Amino acid sequence: MADSAGIQQGSPAIGAAGLVPAAPGAGGTEGSGAAGGSARIAVKKAQLRSSPRPKKLEKLGVYSSCKAEGACKCNGWKSQNPPPTPPRTDQQSSAVNLQEPCRSCSHTLGDHVTHLENVSEEEMNRLLGIVLDVEYLYTCVHKEEDADTKQVYFSLFKLLRKSILQMGKPMLEAQESPPFEKPSIEQGVNNFVQYKFSHLPSKERQTIMELAKMFLNQINYWQLETPSQRRQRVPNDDAAGYKANYTRWLCYCNVPQFCDSLPRYETTQIFGRTLLRSVFTVMRKQLLEQARQEKDKLPPEKRTLILTHFPKFLSMLEEEVYSHSSPIWSQDFLAGASGGQIPIHTGYSHPRRHTLQANSCFFLNLGEKRKPSEPLPHEENKRPRVVGDIPMDLINEVMATITDPAAIPETSLLSAHSARDEAARLEERRGVIEFHVIGNSLNQKPNKRILMWLVGLQNVFSHQLPRMPKEYITRLVFDPKHKTLSLIKDGRVIGGICFRMFPSQGFTEIVFCAVTSNEQVKGYGTHLMNHLKEYHIKHEILNFLTYADEYAIGYFKKQGFSKDIKVPKAKYVGYIKDYEGATLMGCELNPSIPYTEFSVIIKKQKEIIKKLIERKQAQIRKVYPGLSCFKEGVRQIPIESIPGIRETGWKPVGKGKELKDPDQLYSTLKTILQHVKSHQNAWPFMEPVKKTEAPGYYQVIRFPMDLKTMSERLKSRYYTTRKLFMADMQRIFTNCREYNPPESEYYKCANLLEKFFYTKIKEAGLIEK
């Protein structure tokens, strides 16, 4: 790549926007410029996606082959009268004519976009995003001077063009797919921390983990030097191997940061020791030199960490990177029972779970845990203030007391207030238990310890699930398509969850879930499921499905499963295994929740609310004089006129606009009732329930109601107020839920129709939104 800004090739991009990746074709340019390029692309995409549909068709027509009769070979519509550059404002806003002929084939624009007539808006916006990525890569191809980089850009350009023509998703065609080497750089550094520092006290080990995060974050946004530059610097190096990794890095890590039509991966998660060896020496030298240059900008508490501990950390890691016998790069590396494996996450594994901080000095922020008193960057600016919001300074003041260990009350593990998984979480922290996702492989050399664990899992499942055939359990546990999250205690398996992932369908099927009987009621099951949820969030699969027998339904309900399946039936029918006498249950994951720490977060939130209530109570304990107006003959006063009521935060609720004009009320209620009767879930409630169809119905339901009766009441002008109308409608839903079980279709129809009804009532302004 061209070193257009004078920063040494391979150095991290550090500019006004902090640590950000350089744009394709930008080489070692400053990060601020790269971030600006990325932002411009995002703005262009947003503007194009908000354009009228004809404008979108015109844009897509340029990249769509002609569909006119006669086997026309034109592969893109070209305007007869192209606008000047830059286009004038009046021409930009002119209407698009689908009858305008193409400059190449003379067929109309409509002939080039006939295949898009019935395409949804969402699909069209996706294709438009690819179009802008194509145009951006086209610019990169022409600006790029390095031959290897130019070739990769051109290949991606052709791939995205093909995706537009075929209306498909861009799929990189390669002999290997990520990850390219195991263990990954992230896992290797994780193993290094465990291997060298597990004996340290928790505070010192936390410092090492911060240094590891700093190092991993740097690699994720490191600009690799081009193969030609590397040949000049290291002539005897493995040129072919480096070129292969460079091409993969461009395709999977660098370009997708700007062309988001392509799938993006983190460098530390898909590359391993080979790539790390090729960049480590130069990277170490530049990082330390940069630290010395920025030492005057560092706060005192960071200066020691960066200038003293970081160089030592890098020196020790360097020995393991280039050593031929280091155990940290072995796939068999497992943490001993003494310390447990220390999880180090870069913080960039999921696009929805991180935000880069803007700071001109990289070492001021990298790897630092945010202090509780600091609000999230630009979060306050993004989120609109709501009436009644608690001031941030008060939140920060309360958080300062909550995060003080001395201020948090200790809860015994036997207390009713302790979390279900608290004991298991503490045992994991002390290294008593470990969690590993394992599976059988037919391609790799058998691992003795993994095979022993699989046998242990087979025994646990067979013992705890006696009604399941042992041969069936064995077949699935050892099936390479299935994986198992295993719970290890003192080197032996005590529980696990066997599952099969269906990434193309967007869900995972949980097959077996069990903890050995003498280790139950310790929160292991909950903690197991929480680990499984985080594992799937990392792999971007956000739905679980499972068939639960009568004994397991309670457990799965506690873990967030329900009988209301969010996955469309067409997605899982024919994929998952059916079991007689079992209930299908599903769970939808929220990618923003750290499930293994969820109970800790809830505990802190409860403490915050408790403190805020205490503060509020202290403010409202003012004693007001009693009411004397009743002695003077007053019979009734408004609630809000009572002294002290408004100071408590009370306000009138549930008030809506009462229509005083009878004709206007009739017209509004008639419209709402018509909408309700037309809803797809209204069919069970259209007419009165027949005694022959529901025996004993009128012994259970004393005040029946239906939509036909409501229509008759409306015609007779029975509904003189909105409350009468709403009361009858609510009675329909209440009666249904009282008579029918929750799993019945009628019960679900009532819930959905009730939600729709209140939406319409709010739209009409009859109740407050």
PDB file of C-alpha atoms in Angstrom, residues 554-717:
ATOM      1  CA  GLY A 554     -39.310 -26.136  34.743  1.00  0.00           C
ATOM      2  CA  TYR A 555     -35.533 -25.891  34.270  1.00  0.00           C
ATOM      3  CA  PHE A 556     -35.813 -24.462  30.769  1.00  0.00           C
ATOM      4  CA  LYS A 557     -38.436 -21.918  31.861  1.00  0.00           C
ATOM      5  CA  LYS A 558     -35.991 -20.613  34.487  1.00  0.00           C
ATOM      6  CA  GLN A 559     -33.358 -20.249  31.745  1.00  0.00           C
ATOM      7  CA  GLY A 560     -35.590 -18.013  29.616  1.00  0.00           C
ATOM      8  CA  PHE A 561     -37.182 -20.660  27.377  1.00  0.00           C
ATOM      9  CA  SER A 562     -40.862 -20.564  26.498  1.00  0.00           C
ATOM     10  CA  LYS A 563     -43.392 -22.379  24.304  1.00  0.00           C
ATOM     11  CA  ASP A 564     -43.759 -19.251  22.189  1.00  0.00           C
ATOM     12  CA  ILE A 565     -41.272 -20.100  19.413  1.00  0.00           C
ATOM     13  CA  LYS A 566     -39.705 -17.064  17.726  1.00  0.00           C
ATOM     14  CA  VAL A 567     -38.008 -19.048  14.933  1.00  0.00           C
ATOM     15  CA  PRO A 568     -40.254 -19.422  11.837  1.00  0.00           C
ATOM     16  CA  LYS A 569     -41.469 -22.994  11.459  1.00  0.00           C
ATOM     17  CA  ALA A 570     -40.025 -23.258   7.948  1.00  0.00           C
ATOM     18  CA  LYS A 571     -36.562 -22.636   9.421  1.00  0.00           C
ATOM     19  CA  TYR A 572     -36.470 -25.667  11.726  1.00  0.00           C
ATOM     20  CA  VAL A 573     -38.893 -28.261  10.335  1.00  0.00           C
ATOM     21  CA  GLY A 574     -36.816 -31.108   8.924  1.00  0.00           C
ATOM     22  CA  TYR A 575     -33.689 -29.978  10.781  1.00  0.00           C
ATOM     23  CA  ILE A 576     -34.333 -30.818  14.426  1.00  0.00           C
ATOM     24  CA  LYS A 577     -35.145 -34.211  15.901  1.00  0.00           C
ATOM     25  CA  ASP A 578     -38.732 -34.871  17.029  1.00  0.00           C
ATOM     26  CA  TYR A 579     -39.432 -36.587  20.366  1.00  0.00           C
ATOM     27  CA  GLU A 580     -42.744 -38.104  21.403  1.00  0.00           C
ATOM     28  CA  GLY A 581     -44.277 -36.768  24.597  1.00  0.00           C
ATOM     29  CA  ALA A 582     -41.926 -33.763  24.704  1.00  0.00           C
ATOM     30  CA  THR A 583     -42.669 -30.041  24.402  1.00  0.00           C
ATOM     31  CA  LEU A 584     -40.857 -27.812  21.908  1.00  0.00           C
ATOM     32  CA  MET A 585     -39.410 -24.762  23.660  1.00  0.00           C
ATOM     33  CA  GLY A 586     -37.367 -21.840  22.373  1.00  0.00           C
ATOM     34  CA  CYS A 587     -35.147 -19.076  23.722  1.00  0.00           C
ATOM     35  CA  GLU A 588     -34.151 -15.841  21.984  1.00  0.00           C
ATOM     36  CA  LEU A 589     -30.795 -14.382  23.096  1.00  0.00           C
ATOM     37  CA  ASN A 590     -30.055 -10.699  23.589  1.00  0.00           C
ATOM     38  CA  PRO A 591     -26.518 -10.003  22.273  1.00  0.00           C
ATOM     39  CA  SER A 592     -26.051  -7.032  24.608  1.00  0.00           C
ATOM     40  CA  ILE A 593     -26.418  -9.126  27.792  1.00  0.00           C
ATOM     41  CA  PRO A 594     -23.307 -10.671  29.427  1.00  0.00           C
ATOM     42  CA  TYR A 595     -25.195 -13.737  30.670  1.00  0.00           C
ATOM     43  CA  THR A 596     -22.510 -15.174  32.984  1.00  0.00           C
ATOM     44  CA  GLU A 597     -22.473 -11.886  34.928  1.00  0.00           C
ATOM     45  CA  PHE A 598     -26.166 -11.132  34.552  1.00  0.00           C
ATOM     46  CA  SER A 599     -27.130 -11.879  38.162  1.00  0.00           C
ATOM     47  CA  VAL A 600     -24.285  -9.659  39.401  1.00  0.00           C
ATOM     48  CA  ILE A 601     -25.547  -6.807  37.232  1.00  0.00           C
ATOM     49  CA  ILE A 602     -29.112  -7.272  38.495  1.00  0.00           C
ATOM     50  CA  LYS A 603     -27.816  -7.268  42.063  1.00  0.00           C
ATOM     51  CA  LYS A 604     -26.059  -3.950  41.475  1.00  0.00           C
ATOM     52  CA  GLN A 605     -29.148  -2.496  39.830  1.00  0.00           C
ATOM     53  CA  LYS A 606     -31.244  -3.480  42.841  1.00  0.00           C
ATOM     54  CA  GLU A 607     -28.745  -1.774  45.127  1.00  0.00           C
ATOM     55  CA  ILE A 608     -28.851   1.366  42.966  1.00  0.00           C
ATOM     56  CA  ILE A 609     -32.658   1.453  43.051  1.00  0.00           C
ATOM     57  CA  LYS A 610     -32.611   0.856  46.804  1.00  0.00           C
ATOM     58  CA  LYS A 611     -30.218   3.784  47.323  1.00  0.00           C
ATOM     59  CA  LEU A 612     -32.276   6.044  45.067  1.00  0.00           C
ATOM     60  CA  ILE A 613     -35.454   5.155  46.982  1.00  0.00           C
ATOM     61  CA  GLU A 614     -33.717   5.902  50.283  1.00  0.00           C
ATOM     62  CA  ARG A 615     -32.609   9.292  48.969  1.00  0.00           C
ATOM     63  CA  LYS A 616     -36.092  10.048  47.678  1.00  0.00           C
ATOM     64  CA  GLN A 617     -37.679   9.062  50.980  1.00  0.00           C
ATOM     65  CA  ALA A 618     -35.291  11.361  52.824  1.00  0.00           C
ATOM     66  CA  GLN A 619     -36.433  14.226  50.585  1.00  0.00           C
ATOM     67  CA  ILE A 620     -40.181  13.631  51.020  1.00  0.00           C
ATOM     68  CA  ARG A 621     -40.289  13.052  54.763  1.00  0.00           C
ATOM     69  CA  LYS A 622     -41.377  16.644  55.193  1.00  0.00           C
ATOM     70  CA  VAL A 623     -44.569  16.822  57.312  1.00  0.00           C
ATOM     71  CA  TYR A 624     -47.350  18.922  55.779  1.00  0.00           C
ATOM     72  CA  PRO A 625     -50.276  20.411  57.752  1.00  0.00           C
ATOM     73  CA  GLY A 626     -53.562  18.533  57.608  1.00  0.00           C
ATOM     74  CA  LEU A 627     -56.451  19.528  55.333  1.00  0.00           C
ATOM     75  CA  SER A 628     -58.811  22.042  56.939  1.00  0.00           C
ATOM     76  CA  CYS A 629     -60.997  22.762  53.896  1.00  0.00           C
ATOM     77  CA  PHE A 630     -63.521  20.026  54.793  1.00  0.00           C
ATOM     78  CA  LYS A 631     -64.385  21.865  58.011  1.00  0.00           C
ATOM     79  CA  GLU A 632     -65.430  24.760  55.845  1.00  0.00           C
ATOM     80  CA  GLY A 633     -67.969  22.672  53.948  1.00  0.00           C
ATOM     81  CA  VAL A 634     -65.895  21.519  50.951  1.00  0.00           C
ATOM     82  CA  ARG A 635     -67.050  18.012  49.956  1.00  0.00           C
ATOM     83  CA  GLN A 636     -64.416  17.067  47.333  1.00  0.00           C
ATOM     84  CA  ILE A 637     -60.975  18.296  46.150  1.00  0.00           C
ATOM     85  CA  PRO A 638     -58.627  17.173  43.326  1.00  0.00           C
ATOM     86  CA  ILE A 639     -55.957  14.716  44.463  1.00  0.00           C
ATOM     87  CA  GLU A 640     -53.128  16.873  43.105  1.00  0.00           C
ATOM     88  CA  SER A 641     -54.180  19.747  45.393  1.00  0.00           C
ATOM     89  CA  ILE A 642     -53.239  17.765  48.523  1.00  0.00           C
ATOM     90  CA  PRO A 643     -49.996  19.278  49.928  1.00  0.00           C
ATOM     91  CA  GLY A 644     -46.966  17.016  49.312  1.00  0.00           C
ATOM     92  CA  ILE A 645     -48.618  14.790  46.688  1.00  0.00           C
ATOM     93  CA  ARG A 646     -46.814  16.268  43.691  1.00  0.00           C
ATOM     94  CA  GLU A 647     -43.491  16.297  45.603  1.00  0.00           C
ATOM     95  CA  THR A 648     -43.614  12.487  45.756  1.00  0.00           C
ATOM     96  CA  GLY A 649     -43.562  12.343  41.952  1.00  0.00           C
ATOM     97  CA  TRP A 650     -47.245  11.462  41.634  1.00  0.00           C
ATOM     98  CA  LYS A 651     -49.076  12.508  38.503  1.00  0.00           C
ATOM     99  CA  PRO A 652     -52.499  11.643  37.066  1.00  0.00           C
ATOM    100  CA  VAL A 653     -52.327   8.435  35.036  1.00  0.00           C
ATOM    101  CA  GLY A 654     -54.573   6.669  32.575  1.00  0.00           C
ATOM    102  CA  LYS A 655     -56.286   9.853  31.456  1.00  0.00           C
ATOM    103  CA  GLY A 656     -57.296  10.056  27.844  1.00  0.00           C
ATOM    104  CA  LYS A 657     -59.318  12.274  25.606  1.00  0.00           C
ATOM    105  CA  GLU A 658     -63.016  11.738  26.356  1.00  0.00           C
ATOM    106  CA  LEU A 659     -64.988  12.551  23.224  1.00  0.00           C
ATOM    107  CA  LYS A 660     -68.000  14.618  24.263  1.00  0.00           C
ATOM    108  CA  ASP A 661     -69.608  14.659  20.810  1.00  0.00           C
ATOM    109  CA  PRO A 662     -71.733  11.421  20.613  1.00  0.00           C
ATOM    110  CA  ASP A 663     -71.396  11.208  16.818  1.00  0.00           C
ATOM    111  CA  GLN A 664     -67.632  11.604  16.959  1.00  0.00           C
ATOM    112  CA  LEU A 665     -67.392   8.951  19.703  1.00  0.00           C
ATOM    113  CA  TYR A 666     -69.608   6.588  17.678  1.00  0.00           C
ATOM    114  CA  SER A 667     -67.511   7.057  14.544  1.00  0.00           C
ATOM    115  CA  THR A 668     -64.209   6.504  16.402  1.00  0.00           C
ATOM    116  CA  LEU A 669     -65.410   3.379  18.216  1.00  0.00           C
ATOM    117  CA  LYS A 670     -66.895   1.964  14.996  1.00  0.00           C
ATOM    118  CA  THR A 671     -63.564   2.342  13.198  1.00  0.00           C
ATOM    119  CA  ILE A 672     -61.681   0.657  16.045  1.00  0.00           C
ATOM    120  CA  LEU A 673     -64.168  -2.226  16.208  1.00  0.00           C
ATOM    121  CA  GLN A 674     -63.898  -2.779  12.441  1.00  0.00           C
ATOM    122  CA  HIS A 675     -60.089  -2.952  12.708  1.00  0.00           C
ATOM    123  CA  VAL A 676     -60.345  -5.473  15.560  1.00  0.00           C
ATOM    124  CA  LYS A 677     -62.857  -7.670  13.697  1.00  0.00           C
ATOM    125  CA  SER A 678     -60.632  -7.658  10.608  1.00  0.00           C
ATOM    126  CA  HIS A 679     -57.560  -8.824  12.553  1.00  0.00           C
ATOM    127  CA  GLN A 680     -56.304 -12.333  11.765  1.00  0.00           C
ATOM    128  CA  ASN A 681     -56.581 -13.396  15.437  1.00  0.00           C
ATOM    129  CA  ALA A 682     -60.184 -12.222  15.922  1.00  0.00           C
ATOM    130  CA  TRP A 683     -61.848 -15.387  14.579  1.00  0.00           C
ATOM    131  CA  PRO A 684     -62.447 -17.114  17.982  1.00  0.00           C
ATOM    132  CA  PHE A 685     -64.323 -14.059  19.333  1.00  0.00           C
ATOM    133  CA  MET A 686     -66.616 -13.121  16.434  1.00  0.00           C
ATOM    134  CA  GLU A 687     -69.792 -14.695  17.890  1.00  0.00           C
ATOM    135  CA  PRO A 688     -71.074 -15.918  21.291  1.00  0.00           C
ATOM    136  CA  VAL A 689     -69.606 -19.229  22.477  1.00  0.00           C
ATOM    137  CA  LYS A 690     -71.922 -22.173  21.743  1.00  0.00           C
ATOM    138  CA  LYS A 691     -72.701 -24.529  24.612  1.00  0.00           C
ATOM    139  CA  THR A 692     -72.233 -27.564  22.354  1.00  0.00           C
ATOM    140  CA  GLU A 693     -68.701 -26.493  21.411  1.00  0.00           C
ATOM    141  CA  ALA A 694     -67.561 -25.572  24.942  1.00  0.00           C
ATOM    142  CA  PRO A 695     -69.328 -27.657  27.626  1.00  0.00           C
ATOM    143  CA  GLY A 696     -69.469 -25.941  30.984  1.00  0.00           C
ATOM    144  CA  TYR A 697     -68.381 -22.587  29.528  1.00  0.00           C
ATOM    145  CA  TYR A 698     -71.281 -20.639  31.046  1.00  0.00           C
ATOM    146  CA  GLN A 699     -70.722 -22.245  34.464  1.00  0.00           C
ATOM    147  CA  VAL A 700     -67.166 -20.811  34.441  1.00  0.00           C
ATOM    148  CA  ILE A 701     -67.797 -17.494  32.667  1.00  0.00           C
ATOM    149  CA  ARG A 702     -70.514 -15.415  34.358  1.00  0.00           C
ATOM    150  CA  PHE A 703     -70.340 -12.367  32.035  1.00  0.00           C
ATOM    151  CA  PRO A 704     -69.752 -13.545  28.454  1.00  0.00           C
ATOM    152  CA  MET A 705     -68.916 -11.081  25.686  1.00  0.00           C
ATOM    153  CA  ASP A 706     -68.100 -11.282  21.949  1.00  0.00           C
ATOM    154  CA  LEU A 707     -67.517  -8.954  18.979  1.00  0.00           C
ATOM    155  CA  LYS A 708     -70.995  -9.544  17.514  1.00  0.00           C
ATOM    156  CA  THR A 709     -72.650  -8.433  20.762  1.00  0.00           C
ATOM    157  CA  MET A 710     -70.362  -5.374  20.867  1.00  0.00           C
ATOM    158  CA  SER A 711     -71.370  -4.472  17.288  1.00  0.00           C
ATOM    159  CA  GLU A 712     -75.058  -4.627  18.269  1.00  0.00           C
ATOM    160  CA  ARG A 713     -74.416  -2.506  21.366  1.00  0.00           C
ATOM    161  CA  LEU A 714     -72.538   0.033  19.268  1.00  0.00           C
ATOM    162  CA  LYS A 715     -75.451   0.324  16.784  1.00  0.00           C
ATOM    163  CA  SER A 716     -77.911   0.892  19.633  1.00  0.00           C
ATOM    164  CA  ARG A 717     -75.644   3.700  20.960  1.00  0.00           C
TER     165      ARG A 717
END
